[in-house]
Amino acid sequence: MKNIILLGAPGAGKGTQAALIAKQYAVPHISTGDILRRNIKDGTPLGLKAKQFIDAGALVPDDVVIGLVELRLKEEDCKNGYILDGFPRTIPQAEALDRVANIHLAINIDVPFDVIVGRLGGRRVCVCGETYHVSTLNGETKCKKCGKELFIRDDDKPETVRNRLKVYEEQTQPLIDYYKAQGKLATIPATGSIDEIFAEVKKVLDD
Ligand code: AP5
Protein backbone atom coordinates (compact mmCIF):
# COMPACT_ATOMS: atom_id res chain seq x y z
CA MET A 1 0.00 0.00 0.00
CA LYS A 2 1.09 3.53 -0.67
CA ASN A 3 0.71 6.99 0.83
CA ILE A 4 -2.73 8.13 -0.24
CA ILE A 5 -4.74 11.35 0.12
CA LEU A 6 -8.52 11.50 -0.07
CA LEU A 7 -9.78 14.80 -1.46
CA GLY A 8 -13.40 15.86 -1.59
CA ALA A 9 -15.93 18.36 -0.28
CA PRO A 10 -17.28 18.14 3.28
CA GLY A 11 -19.67 15.20 3.38
CA ALA A 12 -18.48 13.68 0.10
CA GLY A 13 -17.80 10.41 1.93
CA LYS A 14 -14.06 10.67 2.55
CA GLY A 15 -14.28 9.32 6.10
CA THR A 16 -16.53 6.44 5.02
CA GLN A 17 -14.20 5.39 2.18
CA ALA A 18 -11.04 5.98 4.23
CA ALA A 19 -12.28 3.58 6.93
CA LEU A 20 -12.93 0.89 4.28
CA ILE A 21 -9.50 1.43 2.68
CA ALA A 22 -7.77 1.28 6.07
CA LYS A 23 -9.46 -2.04 6.84
CA GLN A 24 -8.90 -3.59 3.40
CA TYR A 25 -5.24 -2.58 3.07
CA ALA A 26 -4.30 -2.59 6.80
CA VAL A 27 -2.99 0.98 6.88
CA PRO A 28 -3.75 3.76 9.39
CA HIS A 29 -6.63 6.11 8.64
CA ILE A 30 -5.44 9.59 9.58
CA SER A 31 -8.30 12.10 9.77
CA THR A 32 -7.37 15.59 10.91
CA GLY A 33 -11.06 16.24 11.67
CA ASP A 34 -11.18 13.21 14.01
CA ILE A 35 -7.90 14.22 15.71
CA LEU A 36 -9.19 17.78 16.26
CA ARG A 37 -12.59 16.57 17.57
CA ARG A 38 -10.83 14.20 20.00
CA ASN A 39 -8.78 17.12 21.31
CA ILE A 40 -11.94 19.21 21.72
CA LYS A 41 -13.60 16.38 23.66
CA ASP A 42 -10.53 15.98 25.89
CA GLY A 43 -10.31 19.76 26.46
CA THR A 44 -6.66 20.00 25.37
CA PRO A 45 -5.10 23.41 24.48
CA LEU A 46 -5.17 22.32 20.81
CA GLY A 47 -8.86 21.44 21.13
CA LEU A 48 -9.70 24.77 22.76
CA LYS A 49 -7.95 26.60 19.92
CA ALA A 50 -9.56 24.49 17.17
CA LYS A 51 -13.15 24.60 18.49
CA GLN A 52 -13.92 28.18 17.49
CA PHE A 53 -12.86 27.51 13.89
CA ILE A 54 -14.66 24.18 13.53
CA ASP A 55 -17.89 25.52 15.04
CA ALA A 56 -17.84 28.37 12.49
CA GLY A 57 -17.20 25.98 9.59
CA ALA A 58 -13.81 27.64 9.02
CA LEU A 59 -10.43 25.95 8.67
CA VAL A 60 -8.12 25.59 11.65
CA PRO A 61 -4.88 27.59 10.96
CA ASP A 62 -2.36 25.82 8.72
CA ASP A 63 0.51 25.81 11.25
CA VAL A 64 -1.65 23.94 13.80
CA VAL A 65 -2.75 21.11 11.48
CA ILE A 66 0.58 20.85 9.65
CA GLY A 67 2.35 20.36 12.99
CA LEU A 68 -0.01 17.63 14.12
CA VAL A 69 0.13 15.73 10.82
CA GLU A 70 3.93 15.89 10.67
CA LEU A 71 4.08 14.35 14.14
CA ARG A 72 1.52 11.67 13.27
CA LEU A 73 3.36 10.60 10.09
CA LYS A 74 6.51 9.92 12.11
CA GLU A 75 4.75 7.15 14.04
CA GLU A 76 5.75 3.55 13.39
CA ASP A 77 2.41 2.48 11.90
CA CYS A 78 2.86 4.90 8.97
CA LYS A 79 5.98 3.15 7.69
CA ASN A 80 4.07 0.95 5.23
CA GLY A 81 1.61 3.52 3.94
CA TYR A 82 -1.36 5.52 5.20
CA ILE A 83 -4.55 7.15 4.12
CA LEU A 84 -4.93 10.88 4.81
CA ASP A 85 -8.54 12.08 5.15
CA GLY A 86 -9.15 15.85 5.36
CA PHE A 87 -5.50 16.82 4.95
CA PRO A 88 -4.17 18.67 3.04
CA ARG A 89 -6.93 21.23 2.68
CA THR A 90 -4.98 24.27 1.48
CA ILE A 91 -2.06 24.76 -0.94
CA PRO A 92 0.34 25.63 1.94
CA GLN A 93 -0.67 22.35 3.66
CA ALA A 94 0.01 20.39 0.44
CA GLU A 95 3.39 22.08 0.03
CA ALA A 96 4.29 21.32 3.65
CA LEU A 97 3.26 17.69 3.13
CA ASP A 98 5.42 17.42 0.01
CA ARG A 99 8.41 18.49 2.11
CA VAL A 100 8.03 15.60 4.58
CA ALA A 101 6.29 12.81 2.65
CA ASN A 102 6.16 11.09 -0.70
CA ILE A 103 2.51 11.09 -1.72
CA HIS A 104 1.74 8.53 -4.41
CA LEU A 105 -1.90 9.26 -5.19
CA ALA A 106 -4.67 11.77 -4.46
CA ILE A 107 -8.16 10.30 -4.89
CA ASN A 108 -10.82 12.94 -5.44
CA ILE A 109 -14.25 11.79 -4.23
CA ASP A 110 -16.43 13.86 -6.54
CA VAL A 111 -20.01 14.51 -5.41
CA PRO A 112 -22.39 17.36 -6.46
CA PHE A 113 -23.19 19.83 -3.67
CA ASP A 114 -26.93 19.00 -3.62
CA VAL A 115 -26.14 15.35 -2.81
CA ILE A 116 -23.70 16.47 -0.12
CA VAL A 117 -26.31 18.56 1.64
CA GLY A 118 -28.50 15.43 1.88
CA ARG A 119 -25.61 13.32 3.20
CA LEU A 120 -24.62 15.80 5.91
CA GLY A 121 -28.22 16.54 6.86
CA GLY A 122 -28.70 12.84 7.67
CA ARG A 123 -25.32 12.04 9.22
CA ARG A 124 -25.27 10.53 12.70
CA VAL A 125 -22.00 9.83 14.49
CA CYS A 126 -20.82 7.97 17.57
CA VAL A 127 -18.07 8.86 20.05
CA CYS A 128 -16.34 5.61 19.02
CA GLY A 129 -15.81 7.04 15.50
CA GLU A 130 -18.54 5.16 13.60
CA THR A 131 -20.55 7.18 11.06
CA TYR A 132 -24.06 6.42 9.80
CA HIS A 133 -26.77 7.97 7.67
CA VAL A 134 -30.31 8.09 9.10
CA SER A 135 -31.65 6.42 5.95
CA THR A 136 -29.81 3.21 6.92
CA LEU A 137 -30.66 3.19 10.64
CA ASN A 138 -34.36 2.17 10.51
CA GLY A 139 -35.13 4.39 13.48
CA GLU A 140 -32.25 2.99 15.57
CA THR A 141 -30.57 5.70 17.65
CA LYS A 142 -27.66 3.71 19.09
CA CYS A 143 -24.31 2.74 17.57
CA LYS A 144 -24.33 -0.77 16.05
CA LYS A 145 -20.69 -1.21 17.07
CA CYS A 146 -20.55 -0.02 20.69
CA GLY A 147 -24.18 0.64 21.68
CA LYS A 148 -23.70 4.32 22.62
CA GLU A 149 -26.26 6.97 21.67
CA LEU A 150 -25.65 8.53 18.22
CA PHE A 151 -25.56 12.31 17.81
CA ILE A 152 -25.46 15.05 15.16
CA ARG A 153 -22.11 16.80 14.70
CA ASP A 154 -22.24 20.48 15.75
CA ASP A 155 -20.85 21.57 12.38
CA ASP A 156 -23.58 19.71 10.44
CA LYS A 157 -26.08 22.53 11.15
CA PRO A 158 -27.33 23.89 7.76
CA GLU A 159 -25.76 27.36 8.14
CA THR A 160 -22.38 25.89 9.12
CA VAL A 161 -22.55 23.38 6.24
CA ARG A 162 -23.08 26.30 3.82
CA ASN A 163 -19.93 27.97 5.12
CA ARG A 164 -17.91 24.73 4.99
CA LEU A 165 -18.86 24.28 1.32
CA LYS A 166 -17.83 27.89 0.57
CA VAL A 167 -14.51 27.40 2.36
CA TYR A 168 -14.02 24.16 0.40
CA GLU A 169 -14.55 25.93 -2.94
CA GLU A 170 -12.18 28.75 -2.05
CA GLN A 171 -9.37 26.93 -0.26
CA THR A 172 -9.48 23.18 -0.94
CA GLN A 173 -10.73 22.78 -4.52
CA PRO A 174 -7.46 24.26 -5.92
CA LEU A 175 -5.74 21.09 -4.64
CA ILE A 176 -7.39 19.16 -7.49
CA ASP A 177 -5.26 21.09 -9.99
CA TYR A 178 -2.25 20.88 -7.67
CA TYR A 179 -2.23 17.07 -7.74
CA LYS A 180 -3.31 16.92 -11.40
CA ALA A 181 -0.21 18.96 -12.28
CA GLN A 182 1.89 16.38 -10.39
CA GLY A 183 0.23 13.52 -12.34
CA LYS A 184 -1.12 12.04 -9.09
CA LEU A 185 -4.85 12.70 -9.35
CA ALA A 186 -7.59 10.07 -9.72
CA THR A 187 -11.17 11.38 -9.71
CA ILE A 188 -14.02 9.05 -8.78
CA PRO A 189 -17.61 10.19 -9.47
CA ALA A 190 -19.18 9.27 -6.16
CA THR A 191 -22.96 9.50 -6.28
CA GLY A 192 -23.45 5.71 -6.10
CA SER A 193 -23.72 3.50 -3.03
CA ILE A 194 -20.87 3.21 -0.52
CA ASP A 195 -20.01 -0.27 -1.88
CA GLU A 196 -20.08 0.86 -5.51
CA ILE A 197 -17.75 3.74 -4.75
CA PHE A 198 -15.41 1.51 -2.76
CA ALA A 199 -15.21 -0.89 -5.74
CA GLU A 200 -14.02 2.04 -7.87
CA VAL A 201 -11.54 3.12 -5.19
CA LYS A 202 -10.11 -0.42 -5.07
CA LYS A 203 -9.70 -0.47 -8.86
CA VAL A 204 -7.64 2.72 -8.65
CA LEU A 205 -5.56 1.46 -5.72
CA ASP A 206 -4.91 -1.97 -7.21
CA ASP A 207 -3.97 -0.55 -10.59
P1 AP5 B 1 -13.57 16.92 8.76
O1 AP5 B 1 -13.99 16.04 9.87
O2 AP5 B 1 -12.41 16.54 7.91
O3 AP5 B 1 -14.85 17.24 7.93
P2 AP5 B 1 -15.13 17.38 6.37
O4 AP5 B 1 -13.98 17.41 5.41
O5 AP5 B 1 -16.01 18.55 6.34
O6 AP5 B 1 -15.69 16.04 6.00
P3 AP5 B 1 -16.80 15.31 6.75
O7 AP5 B 1 -16.24 14.52 7.88
O8 AP5 B 1 -17.92 16.26 7.05
O9 AP5 B 1 -17.35 14.38 5.59
P4 AP5 B 1 -16.73 13.14 4.86
O10 AP5 B 1 -16.33 13.53 3.47
O11 AP5 B 1 -15.72 12.43 5.70
O12 AP5 B 1 -18.07 12.29 4.73
P5 AP5 B 1 -18.59 11.03 5.57
O13 AP5 B 1 -17.85 9.81 5.15
O14 AP5 B 1 -18.69 11.34 7.02
O15 AP5 B 1 -13.22 18.38 9.33
C1 AP5 B 1 -14.08 19.06 10.22
C2 AP5 B 1 -13.50 20.42 10.53
O16 AP5 B 1 -12.19 20.27 11.13
C3 AP5 B 1 -13.25 21.33 9.31
O17 AP5 B 1 -14.41 22.05 8.96
C4 AP5 B 1 -12.12 22.23 9.83
O18 AP5 B 1 -12.61 23.23 10.66
C5 AP5 B 1 -11.28 21.27 10.68
N1 AP5 B 1 -10.21 20.65 9.90
C6 AP5 B 1 -10.07 19.32 9.62
N2 AP5 B 1 -8.98 19.10 8.85
C7 AP5 B 1 -8.42 20.33 8.65
C8 AP5 B 1 -7.29 20.77 7.91
N3 AP5 B 1 -6.51 19.92 7.22
N4 AP5 B 1 -7.01 22.10 7.89
C9 AP5 B 1 -7.76 22.98 8.60
N5 AP5 B 1 -8.86 22.63 9.29
C10 AP5 B 1 -9.18 21.31 9.32
O19 AP5 B 1 -20.06 10.93 4.93
C11 AP5 B 1 -21.05 11.93 5.18
C12 AP5 B 1 -22.44 11.26 5.35
O20 AP5 B 1 -22.81 10.66 4.11
C13 AP5 B 1 -22.49 10.13 6.40
O21 AP5 B 1 -23.74 10.15 7.01
C14 AP5 B 1 -22.31 8.86 5.56
O22 AP5 B 1 -22.90 7.73 6.19
C15 AP5 B 1 -23.03 9.25 4.27
N6 AP5 B 1 -22.48 8.63 3.07
C16 AP5 B 1 -21.15 8.46 2.76
N7 AP5 B 1 -21.04 7.89 1.54
C17 AP5 B 1 -22.30 7.72 1.08
C18 AP5 B 1 -22.85 7.19 -0.13
N8 AP5 B 1 -22.08 6.72 -1.11
N9 AP5 B 1 -24.19 7.17 -0.27
C19 AP5 B 1 -25.00 7.64 0.70
N10 AP5 B 1 -24.55 8.14 1.88
C20 AP5 B 1 -23.21 8.19 2.05
PDB file of N, CA and C and ligand atoms in Angstrom, residues 9-16 31-34 36-37 53-54 57-60 65 85-89 93 119-120 122-124 131-133 153 155-156 164 190 192-194 197, ligand 1:
ATOM      1  N   ALA A   9     -15.210  17.353  -1.062  1.00  0.00           N
ATOM      2  CA  ALA A   9     -15.928  18.357  -0.280  1.00  0.00           C
ATOM      3  C   ALA A   9     -16.360  17.766   1.065  1.00  0.00           C
ATOM      4  N   PRO A  10     -16.713  18.628   2.019  1.00  0.00           N
ATOM      5  CA  PRO A  10     -17.275  18.138   3.282  1.00  0.00           C
ATOM      6  C   PRO A  10     -18.476  17.239   2.980  1.00  0.00           C
ATOM      7  N   GLY A  11     -18.509  16.076   3.568  1.00  0.00           N
ATOM      8  CA  GLY A  11     -19.665  15.199   3.383  1.00  0.00           C
ATOM      9  C   GLY A  11     -19.639  14.376   2.114  1.00  0.00           C
ATOM     10  N   ALA A  12     -18.553  14.453   1.347  1.00  0.00           N
ATOM     11  CA  ALA A  12     -18.476  13.680   0.101  1.00  0.00           C
ATOM     12  C   ALA A  12     -18.407  12.186   0.376  1.00  0.00           C
ATOM     13  N   GLY A  13     -17.940  11.837   1.581  1.00  0.00           N
ATOM     14  CA  GLY A  13     -17.805  10.414   1.925  1.00  0.00           C
ATOM     15  C   GLY A  13     -16.357  10.006   2.114  1.00  0.00           C
ATOM     16  N   LYS A  14     -15.492  10.978   2.369  1.00  0.00           N
ATOM     17  CA  LYS A  14     -14.063  10.674   2.554  1.00  0.00           C
ATOM     18  C   LYS A  14     -13.848   9.746   3.748  1.00  0.00           C
ATOM     19  N   GLY A  15     -14.458  10.100   4.869  1.00  0.00           N
ATOM     20  CA  GLY A  15     -14.277   9.317   6.097  1.00  0.00           C
ATOM     21  C   GLY A  15     -14.787   7.895   5.910  1.00  0.00           C
ATOM     22  N   THR A  16     -15.937   7.764   5.244  1.00  0.00           N
ATOM     23  CA  THR A  16     -16.532   6.445   5.017  1.00  0.00           C
ATOM     24  C   THR A  16     -15.597   5.584   4.169  1.00  0.00           C
ATOM     25  N   SER A  31      -7.321  11.048  10.046  1.00  0.00           N
ATOM     26  CA  SER A  31      -8.304  12.097   9.771  1.00  0.00           C
ATOM     27  C   SER A  31      -8.003  13.283  10.674  1.00  0.00           C
ATOM     28  N   THR A  32      -7.657  14.421  10.078  1.00  0.00           N
ATOM     29  CA  THR A  32      -7.374  15.593  10.915  1.00  0.00           C
ATOM     30  C   THR A  32      -8.646  16.039  11.651  1.00  0.00           C
ATOM     31  N   GLY A  33      -9.807  15.880  10.989  1.00  0.00           N
ATOM     32  CA  GLY A  33     -11.056  16.239  11.666  1.00  0.00           C
ATOM     33  C   GLY A  33     -11.251  15.408  12.927  1.00  0.00           C
ATOM     34  N   ASP A  34     -11.015  14.087  12.830  1.00  0.00           N
ATOM     35  CA  ASP A  34     -11.175  13.208  14.006  1.00  0.00           C
ATOM     36  C   ASP A  34     -10.170  13.586  15.107  1.00  0.00           C
ATOM     37  N   LEU A  36      -8.788  16.494  15.647  1.00  0.00           N
ATOM     38  CA  LEU A  36      -9.186  17.777  16.257  1.00  0.00           C
ATOM     39  C   LEU A  36     -10.397  17.586  17.179  1.00  0.00           C
ATOM     40  N   ARG A  37     -11.393  16.791  16.721  1.00  0.00           N
ATOM     41  CA  ARG A  37     -12.588  16.573  17.569  1.00  0.00           C
ATOM     42  C   ARG A  37     -12.229  15.833  18.858  1.00  0.00           C
ATOM     43  N   PHE A  53     -12.904  27.581  15.356  1.00  0.00           N
ATOM     44  CA  PHE A  53     -12.860  27.514  13.887  1.00  0.00           C
ATOM     45  C   PHE A  53     -13.828  26.456  13.377  1.00  0.00           C
ATOM     46  N   ILE A  54     -13.808  25.286  13.997  1.00  0.00           N
ATOM     47  CA  ILE A  54     -14.661  24.183  13.535  1.00  0.00           C
ATOM     48  C   ILE A  54     -16.137  24.559  13.672  1.00  0.00           C
ATOM     49  N   GLY A  57     -17.338  26.564  10.936  1.00  0.00           N
ATOM     50  CA  GLY A  57     -17.200  25.984   9.593  1.00  0.00           C
ATOM     51  C   GLY A  57     -15.970  26.504   8.869  1.00  0.00           C
ATOM     52  N   ALA A  58     -15.053  27.115   9.622  1.00  0.00           N
ATOM     53  CA  ALA A  58     -13.813  27.645   9.025  1.00  0.00           C
ATOM     54  C   ALA A  58     -12.695  26.611   9.184  1.00  0.00           C
ATOM     55  N   LEU A  59     -11.569  26.856   8.516  1.00  0.00           N
ATOM     56  CA  LEU A  59     -10.432  25.947   8.666  1.00  0.00           C
ATOM     57  C   LEU A  59      -9.607  26.350   9.885  1.00  0.00           C
ATOM     58  N   VAL A  60      -9.063  25.363  10.551  1.00  0.00           N
ATOM     59  CA  VAL A  60      -8.119  25.586  11.645  1.00  0.00           C
ATOM     60  C   VAL A  60      -6.810  26.082  10.984  1.00  0.00           C
ATOM     61  N   VAL A  65      -2.514  22.443  12.059  1.00  0.00           N
ATOM     62  CA  VAL A  65      -2.749  21.112  11.478  1.00  0.00           C
ATOM     63  C   VAL A  65      -1.487  20.528  10.853  1.00  0.00           C
ATOM     64  N   ASP A  85      -7.145  11.681   5.384  1.00  0.00           N
ATOM     65  CA  ASP A  85      -8.539  12.082   5.153  1.00  0.00           C
ATOM     66  C   ASP A  85      -8.728  13.488   5.741  1.00  0.00           C
ATOM     67  N   GLY A  86      -8.936  14.474   4.861  1.00  0.00           N
ATOM     68  CA  GLY A  86      -9.149  15.847   5.356  1.00  0.00           C
ATOM     69  C   GLY A  86      -7.871  16.647   5.456  1.00  0.00           C
ATOM     70  N   PHE A  87      -6.778  16.114   5.000  1.00  0.00           N
ATOM     71  CA  PHE A  87      -5.497  16.822   4.955  1.00  0.00           C
ATOM     72  C   PHE A  87      -4.755  16.344   3.721  1.00  0.00           C
ATOM     73  N   PRO A  88      -4.166  17.218   2.912  1.00  0.00           N
ATOM     74  CA  PRO A  88      -4.169  18.674   3.038  1.00  0.00           C
ATOM     75  C   PRO A  88      -5.494  19.287   2.581  1.00  0.00           C
ATOM     76  N   ARG A  89      -5.697  20.524   2.988  1.00  0.00           N
ATOM     77  CA  ARG A  89      -6.930  21.235   2.677  1.00  0.00           C
ATOM     78  C   ARG A  89      -6.653  22.620   2.108  1.00  0.00           C
ATOM     79  N   GLN A  93      -0.709  23.680   3.007  1.00  0.00           N
ATOM     80  CA  GLN A  93      -0.665  22.354   3.661  1.00  0.00           C
ATOM     81  C   GLN A  93      -0.094  21.313   2.696  1.00  0.00           C
ATOM     82  N   ARG A 119     -26.439  14.236   2.399  1.00  0.00           N
ATOM     83  CA  ARG A 119     -25.611  13.318   3.198  1.00  0.00           C
ATOM     84  C   ARG A 119     -25.319  13.914   4.573  1.00  0.00           C
ATOM     85  N   LEU A 120     -24.964  15.196   4.609  1.00  0.00           N
ATOM     86  CA  LEU A 120     -24.620  15.797   5.908  1.00  0.00           C
ATOM     87  C   LEU A 120     -25.852  16.009   6.773  1.00  0.00           C
ATOM     88  N   GLY A 122     -28.269  14.101   7.054  1.00  0.00           N
ATOM     89  CA  GLY A 122     -28.704  12.836   7.671  1.00  0.00           C
ATOM     90  C   GLY A 122     -27.598  12.120   8.425  1.00  0.00           C
ATOM     91  N   ARG A 123     -26.441  12.751   8.563  1.00  0.00           N
ATOM     92  CA  ARG A 123     -25.319  12.042   9.217  1.00  0.00           C
ATOM     93  C   ARG A 123     -25.543  11.929  10.728  1.00  0.00           C
ATOM     94  N   ARG A 124     -25.267  10.756  11.252  1.00  0.00           N
ATOM     95  CA  ARG A 124     -25.271  10.527  12.699  1.00  0.00           C
ATOM     96  C   ARG A 124     -23.934   9.885  13.048  1.00  0.00           C
ATOM     97  N   THR A 131     -19.698   6.189  11.739  1.00  0.00           N
ATOM     98  CA  THR A 131     -20.549   7.184  11.061  1.00  0.00           C
ATOM     99  C   THR A 131     -21.682   6.460  10.353  1.00  0.00           C
ATOM    100  N   TYR A 132     -22.896   7.018  10.456  1.00  0.00           N
ATOM    101  CA  TYR A 132     -24.065   6.418   9.804  1.00  0.00           C
ATOM    102  C   TYR A 132     -24.838   7.498   9.058  1.00  0.00           C
ATOM    103  N   HIS A 133     -25.807   7.036   8.236  1.00  0.00           N
ATOM    104  CA  HIS A 133     -26.771   7.967   7.666  1.00  0.00           C
ATOM    105  C   HIS A 133     -28.143   7.511   8.149  1.00  0.00           C
ATOM    106  N   ARG A 153     -23.283  15.948  14.516  1.00  0.00           N
ATOM    107  CA  ARG A 153     -22.109  16.796  14.703  1.00  0.00           C
ATOM    108  C   ARG A 153     -22.508  18.261  14.724  1.00  0.00           C
ATOM    109  N   ASP A 155     -21.071  20.825  13.635  1.00  0.00           N
ATOM    110  CA  ASP A 155     -20.848  21.572  12.380  1.00  0.00           C
ATOM    111  C   ASP A 155     -21.691  21.035  11.220  1.00  0.00           C
ATOM    112  N   ASP A 156     -22.657  20.151  11.489  1.00  0.00           N
ATOM    113  CA  ASP A 156     -23.579  19.711  10.441  1.00  0.00           C
ATOM    114  C   ASP A 156     -24.868  20.535  10.422  1.00  0.00           C
ATOM    115  N   ARG A 164     -18.948  25.734   5.266  1.00  0.00           N
ATOM    116  CA  ARG A 164     -17.914  24.730   4.988  1.00  0.00           C
ATOM    117  C   ARG A 164     -17.778  24.497   3.478  1.00  0.00           C
ATOM    118  N   ALA A 190     -18.804  10.020  -7.352  1.00  0.00           N
ATOM    119  CA  ALA A 190     -19.180   9.266  -6.157  1.00  0.00           C
ATOM    120  C   ALA A 190     -20.619   9.499  -5.709  1.00  0.00           C
ATOM    121  N   GLY A 192     -22.884   7.057  -6.303  1.00  0.00           N
ATOM    122  CA  GLY A 192     -23.449   5.714  -6.100  1.00  0.00           C
ATOM    123  C   GLY A 192     -23.452   5.307  -4.633  1.00  0.00           C
ATOM    124  N   SER A 193     -23.693   4.004  -4.413  1.00  0.00           N
ATOM    125  CA  SER A 193     -23.717   3.502  -3.035  1.00  0.00           C
ATOM    126  C   SER A 193     -22.290   3.440  -2.483  1.00  0.00           C
ATOM    127  N   ILE A 194     -22.190   3.291  -1.175  1.00  0.00           N
ATOM    128  CA  ILE A 194     -20.870   3.206  -0.522  1.00  0.00           C
ATOM    129  C   ILE A 194     -20.066   2.049  -1.121  1.00  0.00           C
ATOM    130  N   ILE A 197     -18.865   2.792  -4.736  1.00  0.00           N
ATOM    131  CA  ILE A 197     -17.749   3.744  -4.754  1.00  0.00           C
ATOM    132  C   ILE A 197     -16.472   3.044  -4.282  1.00  0.00           C
TER     133      ILE A 197
HETATM  134  P1  AP5 B   1     -13.569  16.924   8.765  1.00  0.00           P
HETATM  135  O1  AP5 B   1     -13.987  16.045   9.870  1.00  0.00           O
HETATM  136  O2  AP5 B   1     -12.405  16.540   7.907  1.00  0.00           O
HETATM  137  O3  AP5 B   1     -14.852  17.238   7.927  1.00  0.00           O
HETATM  138  P2  AP5 B   1     -15.132  17.383   6.372  1.00  0.00           P
HETATM  139  O4  AP5 B   1     -13.980  17.407   5.410  1.00  0.00           O
HETATM  140  O5  AP5 B   1     -16.011  18.547   6.344  1.00  0.00           O
HETATM  141  O6  AP5 B   1     -15.691  16.041   5.998  1.00  0.00           O
HETATM  142  P3  AP5 B   1     -16.800  15.307   6.749  1.00  0.00           P
HETATM  143  O7  AP5 B   1     -16.239  14.517   7.882  1.00  0.00           O
HETATM  144  O8  AP5 B   1     -17.922  16.260   7.053  1.00  0.00           O
HETATM  145  O9  AP5 B   1     -17.352  14.380   5.587  1.00  0.00           O
HETATM  146  P4  AP5 B   1     -16.728  13.141   4.861  1.00  0.00           P
HETATM  147  O10 AP5 B   1     -16.328  13.527   3.474  1.00  0.00           O
HETATM  148  O11 AP5 B   1     -15.720  12.429   5.701  1.00  0.00           O
HETATM  149  O12 AP5 B   1     -18.067  12.292   4.726  1.00  0.00           O
HETATM  150  P5  AP5 B   1     -18.589  11.031   5.575  1.00  0.00           P
HETATM  151  O13 AP5 B   1     -17.853   9.806   5.151  1.00  0.00           O
HETATM  152  O14 AP5 B   1     -18.691  11.337   7.016  1.00  0.00           O
HETATM  153  O15 AP5 B   1     -13.224  18.380   9.326  1.00  0.00           O
HETATM  154  C1  AP5 B   1     -14.082  19.059  10.221  1.00  0.00           C
HETATM  155  C2  AP5 B   1     -13.498  20.417  10.531  1.00  0.00           C
HETATM  156  O16 AP5 B   1     -12.188  20.268  11.134  1.00  0.00           O
HETATM  157  C3  AP5 B   1     -13.253  21.328   9.314  1.00  0.00           C
HETATM  158  O17 AP5 B   1     -14.411  22.055   8.957  1.00  0.00           O
HETATM  159  C4  AP5 B   1     -12.117  22.226   9.831  1.00  0.00           C
HETATM  160  O18 AP5 B   1     -12.612  23.232  10.662  1.00  0.00           O
HETATM  161  C5  AP5 B   1     -11.275  21.273  10.681  1.00  0.00           C
HETATM  162  N1  AP5 B   1     -10.209  20.646   9.898  1.00  0.00           N
HETATM  163  C6  AP5 B   1     -10.067  19.316   9.620  1.00  0.00           C
HETATM  164  N2  AP5 B   1      -8.980  19.102   8.853  1.00  0.00           N
HETATM  165  C7  AP5 B   1      -8.418  20.330   8.651  1.00  0.00           C
HETATM  166  C8  AP5 B   1      -7.286  20.772   7.914  1.00  0.00           C
HETATM  167  N3  AP5 B   1      -6.515  19.917   7.222  1.00  0.00           N
HETATM  168  N4  AP5 B   1      -7.006  22.099   7.895  1.00  0.00           N
HETATM  169  C9  AP5 B   1      -7.757  22.981   8.599  1.00  0.00           C
HETATM  170  N5  AP5 B   1      -8.858  22.625   9.293  1.00  0.00           N
HETATM  171  C10 AP5 B   1      -9.180  21.312   9.321  1.00  0.00           C
HETATM  172  O19 AP5 B   1     -20.063  10.925   4.929  1.00  0.00           O
HETATM  173  C11 AP5 B   1     -21.052  11.929   5.180  1.00  0.00           C
HETATM  174  C12 AP5 B   1     -22.442  11.264   5.345  1.00  0.00           C
HETATM  175  O20 AP5 B   1     -22.814  10.665   4.105  1.00  0.00           O
HETATM  176  C13 AP5 B   1     -22.489  10.130   6.396  1.00  0.00           C
HETATM  177  O21 AP5 B   1     -23.737  10.149   7.011  1.00  0.00           O
HETATM  178  C14 AP5 B   1     -22.307   8.860   5.557  1.00  0.00           C
HETATM  179  O22 AP5 B   1     -22.901   7.732   6.188  1.00  0.00           O
HETATM  180  C15 AP5 B   1     -23.028   9.251   4.270  1.00  0.00           C
HETATM  181  N6  AP5 B   1     -22.477   8.629   3.071  1.00  0.00           N
HETATM  182  C16 AP5 B   1     -21.152   8.457   2.761  1.00  0.00           C
HETATM  183  N7  AP5 B   1     -21.036   7.895   1.538  1.00  0.00           N
HETATM  184  C17 AP5 B   1     -22.303   7.718   1.078  1.00  0.00           C
HETATM  185  C18 AP5 B   1     -22.851   7.188  -0.132  1.00  0.00           C
HETATM  186  N8  AP5 B   1     -22.084   6.715  -1.107  1.00  0.00           N
HETATM  187  N9  AP5 B   1     -24.186   7.171  -0.272  1.00  0.00           N
HETATM  188  C19 AP5 B   1     -25.003   7.642   0.702  1.00  0.00           C
HETATM  189  N10 AP5 B   1     -24.554   8.138   1.883  1.00  0.00           N
HETATM  190  C20 AP5 B   1     -23.215   8.193   2.054  1.00  0.00           C
END
